[in-house]
mmCIF file of C-alpha atoms in Angstrom:
data_model
loop_
_atom_site.group_PDB
_atom_site.id
_atom_site.type_symbol
_atom_site.label_atom_id
_atom_site.label_comp_id
_atom_site.label_asym_id
_atom_site.label_seq_id
_atom_site.Cartn_x
_atom_site.Cartn_y
_atom_site.Cartn_z
ATOM 1 C CA ASP B 1 -13.416 27.411 -12.298
ATOM 2 C CA ALA B 2 -9.880 26.883 -13.578
ATOM 3 C CA GLY B 3 -11.114 24.608 -16.366
ATOM 4 C CA ILE B 4 -9.211 21.461 -15.399
ATOM 5 C CA THR B 5 -10.444 18.029 -16.383
ATOM 6 C CA GLN B 6 -8.949 14.643 -15.649
ATOM 7 C CA SER B 7 -9.544 11.369 -17.416
ATOM 8 C CA PRO B 8 -10.394 8.732 -16.631
ATOM 9 C CA ARG B 9 -12.108 9.540 -13.339
ATOM 10 C CA HIS B 10 -11.949 5.945 -12.169
ATOM 11 C CA LYS B 11 -9.787 3.060 -13.304
ATOM 12 C CA VAL B 12 -9.162 -0.474 -12.133
ATOM 13 C CA THR B 13 -6.162 -2.238 -13.587
ATOM 14 C CA GLU B 14 -3.916 -5.183 -12.914
ATOM 15 C CA THR B 15 -0.355 -5.258 -11.644
ATOM 16 C CA GLY B 16 2.178 -4.924 -14.430
ATOM 17 C CA THR B 17 -0.044 -3.119 -16.922
ATOM 18 C CA PRO B 18 0.764 0.374 -18.213
ATOM 19 C CA VAL B 19 -1.624 3.175 -17.275
ATOM 20 C CA THR B 20 -1.846 6.737 -18.549
ATOM 21 C CA LEU B 21 -3.789 9.477 -16.809
ATOM 22 C CA ARG B 22 -4.617 12.693 -18.617
ATOM 23 C CA CYS B 23 -4.946 16.222 -17.316
ATOM 24 C CA HIS B 24 -6.390 18.870 -19.602
ATOM 25 C CA GLN B 25 -6.667 22.607 -19.001
ATOM 26 C CA THR B 26 -8.711 24.987 -21.101
ATOM 27 C CA GLU B 27 -6.387 27.972 -20.618
ATOM 28 C CA ASN B 28 -2.706 28.299 -21.411
ATOM 29 C CA HIS B 29 -1.260 28.136 -17.925
ATOM 30 C CA ARG B 30 2.420 27.351 -17.771
ATOM 31 C CA TYR B 31 2.699 25.385 -14.529
ATOM 32 C CA MET B 32 1.042 22.001 -14.101
ATOM 33 C CA TYR B 33 1.454 19.398 -11.365
ATOM 34 C CA TRP B 34 0.618 15.782 -10.618
ATOM 35 C CA TYR B 35 -0.036 14.740 -7.003
ATOM 36 C CA ARG B 36 -1.139 11.579 -5.293
ATOM 37 C CA GLN B 37 -3.253 11.553 -2.134
ATOM 38 C CA ASP B 38 -3.233 8.642 0.300
ATOM 39 C CA PRO B 39 -4.732 8.259 3.783
ATOM 40 C CA GLY B 40 -2.303 9.458 6.447
ATOM 41 C CA HIS B 41 -0.232 11.403 3.944
ATOM 42 C CA GLY B 42 -0.608 14.882 2.652
ATOM 43 C CA LEU B 43 -0.775 15.478 -1.041
ATOM 44 C CA ARG B 44 2.590 14.432 -2.444
ATOM 45 C CA LEU B 45 4.086 15.818 -5.620
ATOM 46 C CA ILE B 46 4.937 13.259 -8.302
ATOM 47 C CA HIS B 47 6.070 15.429 -11.226
ATOM 48 C CA TYR B 48 5.526 18.941 -12.414
ATOM 49 C CA SER B 49 5.876 20.905 -15.628
ATOM 50 C CA TYR B 50 6.888 24.486 -16.245
ATOM 51 C CA GLY B 51 6.236 24.475 -19.964
ATOM 52 C CA VAL B 52 5.923 22.339 -23.058
ATOM 53 C CA LYS B 53 8.494 19.550 -22.837
ATOM 54 C CA ASP B 54 9.832 21.019 -19.581
ATOM 55 C CA THR B 55 9.233 18.698 -16.653
ATOM 56 C CA ASP B 56 10.881 17.829 -13.367
ATOM 57 C CA LYS B 57 10.582 15.247 -10.616
ATOM 58 C CA GLY B 58 8.759 15.654 -7.344
ATOM 59 C CA GLU B 59 9.244 13.790 -4.081
ATOM 60 C CA VAL B 60 7.573 10.496 -5.138
ATOM 61 C CA SER B 61 8.485 10.175 -8.817
ATOM 62 C CA ASP B 62 9.776 6.574 -8.836
ATOM 63 C CA GLY B 63 7.627 4.407 -11.126
ATOM 64 C CA TYR B 64 6.057 7.407 -12.876
ATOM 65 C CA SER B 65 6.836 9.354 -16.014
ATOM 66 C CA VAL B 66 5.197 12.416 -17.537
ATOM 67 C CA SER B 67 4.931 14.143 -20.860
ATOM 68 C CA ARG B 68 3.735 17.528 -21.989
ATOM 69 C CA SER B 69 3.692 17.969 -25.739
ATOM 70 C CA LYS B 70 0.996 20.661 -25.692
ATOM 71 C CA THR B 71 0.396 23.442 -23.187
ATOM 72 C CA GLU B 72 -3.066 22.190 -22.354
ATOM 73 C CA ASP B 73 -2.263 18.521 -21.722
ATOM 74 C CA PHE B 74 -0.109 16.895 -19.030
ATOM 75 C CA LEU B 75 0.055 13.106 -19.059
ATOM 76 C CA LEU B 76 1.080 10.859 -16.177
ATOM 77 C CA THR B 77 2.175 7.311 -17.046
ATOM 78 C CA LEU B 78 2.658 4.346 -14.796
ATOM 79 C CA GLU B 79 4.890 2.156 -16.948
ATOM 80 C CA SER B 80 4.122 -1.015 -14.989
ATOM 81 C CA ALA B 81 1.493 -0.460 -12.328
ATOM 82 C CA THR B 82 2.017 -1.851 -8.825
ATOM 83 C CA SER B 83 -0.426 -2.175 -5.926
ATOM 84 C CA SER B 84 1.460 0.586 -4.065
ATOM 85 C CA GLN B 85 0.330 2.971 -6.791
ATOM 86 C CA THR B 86 -3.308 2.511 -5.825
ATOM 87 C CA SER B 87 -4.258 6.068 -4.933
ATOM 88 C CA VAL B 88 -6.210 9.142 -5.888
ATOM 89 C CA TYR B 89 -4.325 11.272 -8.386
ATOM 90 C CA PHE B 90 -4.852 14.999 -8.711
ATOM 91 C CA CYS B 91 -3.683 17.358 -11.377
ATOM 92 C CA ALA B 92 -3.205 21.017 -10.508
ATOM 93 C CA ILE B 93 -2.289 24.238 -12.214
ATOM 94 C CA SER B 94 -0.758 27.409 -10.884
ATOM 95 C CA LEU B 95 -2.098 30.621 -12.326
ATOM 96 C CA SER B 96 0.430 33.086 -11.008
ATOM 97 C CA GLY B 97 3.751 31.321 -10.980
ATOM 98 C CA GLU B 98 5.579 28.286 -9.771
ATOM 99 C CA TYR B 99 4.377 27.030 -6.383
ATOM 100 C CA ASN B 100 1.851 29.800 -5.819
ATOM 101 C CA GLU B 101 -1.779 29.030 -5.077
ATOM 102 C CA GLN B 102 -2.864 25.979 -7.019
ATOM 103 C CA PHE B 103 -6.140 24.922 -8.569
ATOM 104 C CA PHE B 104 -6.963 21.267 -8.695
ATOM 105 C CA GLY B 105 -8.809 18.960 -11.006
ATOM 106 C CA PRO B 106 -11.493 16.531 -9.798
ATOM 107 C CA GLY B 107 -9.085 13.608 -9.387
ATOM 108 C CA THR B 108 -8.678 10.083 -10.740
ATOM 109 C CA ARG B 109 -9.203 7.118 -8.445
ATOM 110 C CA LEU B 110 -6.839 4.346 -9.542
ATOM 111 C CA THR B 111 -6.968 0.821 -8.170
ATOM 112 C CA VAL B 112 -4.198 -1.641 -9.024
ATOM 113 C CA LEU B 113 -5.133 -5.239 -8.272
ATOM 114 C CA GLU E 1 13.624 18.487 7.687
ATOM 115 C CA ASP E 2 10.758 20.676 6.531
ATOM 116 C CA GLN E 3 7.508 19.638 8.149
ATOM 117 C CA VAL E 4 3.863 20.690 8.287
ATOM 118 C CA THR E 5 1.548 19.420 11.027
ATOM 119 C CA GLN E 6 -2.180 20.023 11.273
ATOM 120 C CA SER E 7 -4.294 19.610 14.385
ATOM 121 C CA PRO E 8 -6.681 18.303 15.361
ATOM 122 C CA GLU E 9 -7.030 15.454 12.880
ATOM 123 C CA ALA E 10 -10.790 15.589 13.242
ATOM 124 C CA LEU E 11 -13.222 18.041 14.817
ATOM 125 C CA ARG E 12 -16.955 17.888 15.430
ATOM 126 C CA LEU E 13 -18.792 21.119 16.134
ATOM 127 C CA GLN E 14 -22.366 22.057 16.705
ATOM 128 C CA GLU E 15 -23.780 24.603 14.301
ATOM 129 C CA GLY E 16 -22.804 28.042 15.586
ATOM 130 C CA GLU E 17 -19.961 26.745 17.764
ATOM 131 C CA SER E 18 -16.840 28.675 16.758
ATOM 132 C CA SER E 19 -13.409 27.034 16.784
ATOM 133 C CA SER E 20 -9.931 27.109 15.264
ATOM 134 C CA LEU E 21 -7.822 24.738 13.228
ATOM 135 C CA ASN E 22 -4.063 24.771 13.575
ATOM 136 C CA CYS E 23 -1.259 24.394 11.029
ATOM 137 C CA SER E 24 2.237 24.418 12.528
ATOM 138 C CA TYR E 25 5.339 24.340 10.400
ATOM 139 C CA THR E 26 9.082 24.001 10.663
ATOM 140 C CA VAL E 27 10.583 25.054 7.366
ATOM 141 C CA SER E 28 13.505 27.111 6.253
ATOM 142 C CA GLY E 29 12.591 30.070 4.130
ATOM 143 C CA LEU E 30 8.790 30.278 4.177
ATOM 144 C CA ARG E 31 7.572 31.816 0.946
ATOM 145 C CA GLY E 32 3.852 31.470 1.577
ATOM 146 C CA LEU E 33 1.242 29.502 3.493
ATOM 147 C CA PHE E 34 -1.932 28.311 1.792
ATOM 148 C CA TRP E 35 -5.267 27.024 3.039
ATOM 149 C CA TYR E 36 -7.488 24.734 0.985
ATOM 150 C CA ARG E 37 -10.866 23.132 1.505
ATOM 151 C CA GLN E 38 -11.525 19.616 0.210
ATOM 152 C CA ASP E 39 -14.945 18.026 -0.052
ATOM 153 C CA PRO E 40 -15.259 14.232 -0.275
ATOM 154 C CA GLY E 41 -14.501 12.939 -3.751
ATOM 155 C CA LYS E 42 -13.285 16.312 -5.026
ATOM 156 C CA GLY E 43 -10.042 18.155 -5.510
ATOM 157 C CA PRO E 44 -8.845 20.761 -3.016
ATOM 158 C CA GLU E 45 -10.286 24.246 -3.415
ATOM 159 C CA PHE E 46 -8.036 27.232 -2.773
ATOM 160 C CA LEU E 47 -9.079 29.507 0.114
ATOM 161 C CA PHE E 48 -6.260 31.808 1.259
ATOM 162 C CA THR E 49 -2.621 32.725 0.849
ATOM 163 C CA LEU E 50 -0.628 34.286 3.707
ATOM 164 C CA TYR E 51 2.893 35.562 3.227
ATOM 165 C CA SER E 52 4.116 37.200 6.425
ATOM 166 C CA ALA E 53 3.625 36.988 10.190
ATOM 167 C CA GLY E 54 0.732 39.124 11.329
ATOM 168 C CA GLU E 55 -1.149 38.839 8.077
ATOM 169 C CA GLU E 56 -4.859 37.963 8.172
ATOM 170 C CA LYS E 57 -7.355 37.026 5.452
ATOM 171 C CA GLU E 58 -11.126 36.607 5.730
ATOM 172 C CA LYS E 59 -13.814 34.995 3.644
ATOM 173 C CA GLU E 60 -17.343 34.630 4.962
ATOM 174 C CA ARG E 61 -17.102 32.646 8.219
ATOM 175 C CA LEU E 62 -13.410 31.833 7.772
ATOM 176 C CA LYS E 63 -10.430 33.843 8.934
ATOM 177 C CA ALA E 64 -6.815 32.779 8.474
ATOM 178 C CA THR E 65 -3.939 34.165 10.509
ATOM 179 C CA LEU E 66 -0.190 33.607 10.397
ATOM 180 C CA THR E 67 2.626 33.742 12.957
ATOM 181 C CA LYS E 68 6.263 32.770 12.552
ATOM 182 C CA LYS E 69 5.560 29.170 13.545
ATOM 183 C CA GLU E 70 1.911 28.461 12.804
ATOM 184 C CA SER E 71 -1.287 29.453 11.119
ATOM 185 C CA PHE E 72 -4.836 29.293 12.396
ATOM 186 C CA LEU E 73 -8.036 28.930 10.463
ATOM 187 C CA HIS E 74 -10.784 30.397 12.620
ATOM 188 C CA ILE E 75 -14.336 29.339 11.847
ATOM 189 C CA THR E 76 -16.985 31.642 13.274
ATOM 190 C CA ALA E 77 -20.543 30.366 13.780
ATOM 191 C CA PRO E 78 -20.055 27.423 11.409
ATOM 192 C CA LYS E 79 -22.854 25.894 9.385
ATOM 193 C CA PRO E 80 -23.238 22.279 8.221
ATOM 194 C CA GLU E 81 -22.067 23.291 4.745
ATOM 195 C CA ASP E 82 -18.665 24.153 6.243
ATOM 196 C CA SER E 83 -18.102 20.440 6.821
ATOM 197 C CA ALA E 84 -15.032 19.419 4.816
ATOM 198 C CA THR E 85 -11.361 18.608 5.188
ATOM 199 C CA TYR E 86 -9.189 21.687 5.508
ATOM 200 C CA LEU E 87 -5.628 21.425 4.225
ATOM 201 C CA CYS E 88 -2.731 23.756 4.719
ATOM 202 C CA ALA E 89 0.399 23.882 2.600
ATOM 203 C CA VAL E 90 3.626 25.807 2.889
ATOM 204 C CA ARG E 91 5.862 26.964 0.110
ATOM 205 C CA THR E 92 9.602 26.945 0.465
ATOM 206 C CA TYR E 93 11.553 25.876 -2.608
ATOM 207 C CA LYS E 94 8.758 23.303 -2.909
ATOM 208 C CA TYR E 95 5.185 22.830 -1.773
ATOM 209 C CA ILE E 96 4.515 20.775 1.385
ATOM 210 C CA PHE E 97 0.973 19.777 2.353
ATOM 211 C CA GLY E 98 -0.274 18.857 5.785
ATOM 212 C CA THR E 99 -2.554 15.856 6.244
ATOM 213 C CA GLY E 100 -5.601 17.968 6.965
ATOM 214 C CA THR E 101 -8.299 18.468 9.591
ATOM 215 C CA ARG E 102 -11.653 16.759 8.966
ATOM 216 C CA LEU E 103 -14.364 19.124 10.158
ATOM 217 C CA LYS E 104 -17.940 17.998 10.769
ATOM 218 C CA VAL E 105 -20.536 20.607 11.677
ATOM 219 C CA LEU E 106 -23.734 19.190 13.121
ATOM 220 C CA ALA E 107 -27.099 20.880 12.632
#
């Protein structure tokens, strides 16, 4: 158990509202990732972090921002949610270095109406 | 363009009926291939890492192998509890996931 929690686990929101998802780890792992998972697509990387205040974009970063002010917390924000952002969002950590085996949280199911 | 393809998309097996799942890839500079298991409503669970052609890893009824173009996940005498979606991912300068194989093992 890599000690990863995500909150909320489920959320329904309306188009145009801001949404923040939280990922929390209980150990001080450096690398953290946000993915989205949609039918017909593999997991797709949104943003990742390689340390406090060090973040970078993934392949589907448009419409998303992230922040990491503490090692244990990685926040994903949808500034103005759209229906295309309806998805399941997973946070992951890497224990042994960037892009090595990853350990995932339980996911957040987000619905944008 | 780097690409990862998994086949079949879905597979139904009888308990005890061995089979293999395929993960083929076209990437430049493979730096690792990973297998994950995902149960409905949960995050992926790490299974194996393979780094070079010819490498094999085993865990219970699962065995992963790697060639220069593809990886196989062999499932020997599966049980209903092996039912899940199996994902592969490759690492180049980034991480690329396949879309998975949904496995259903019938008792």
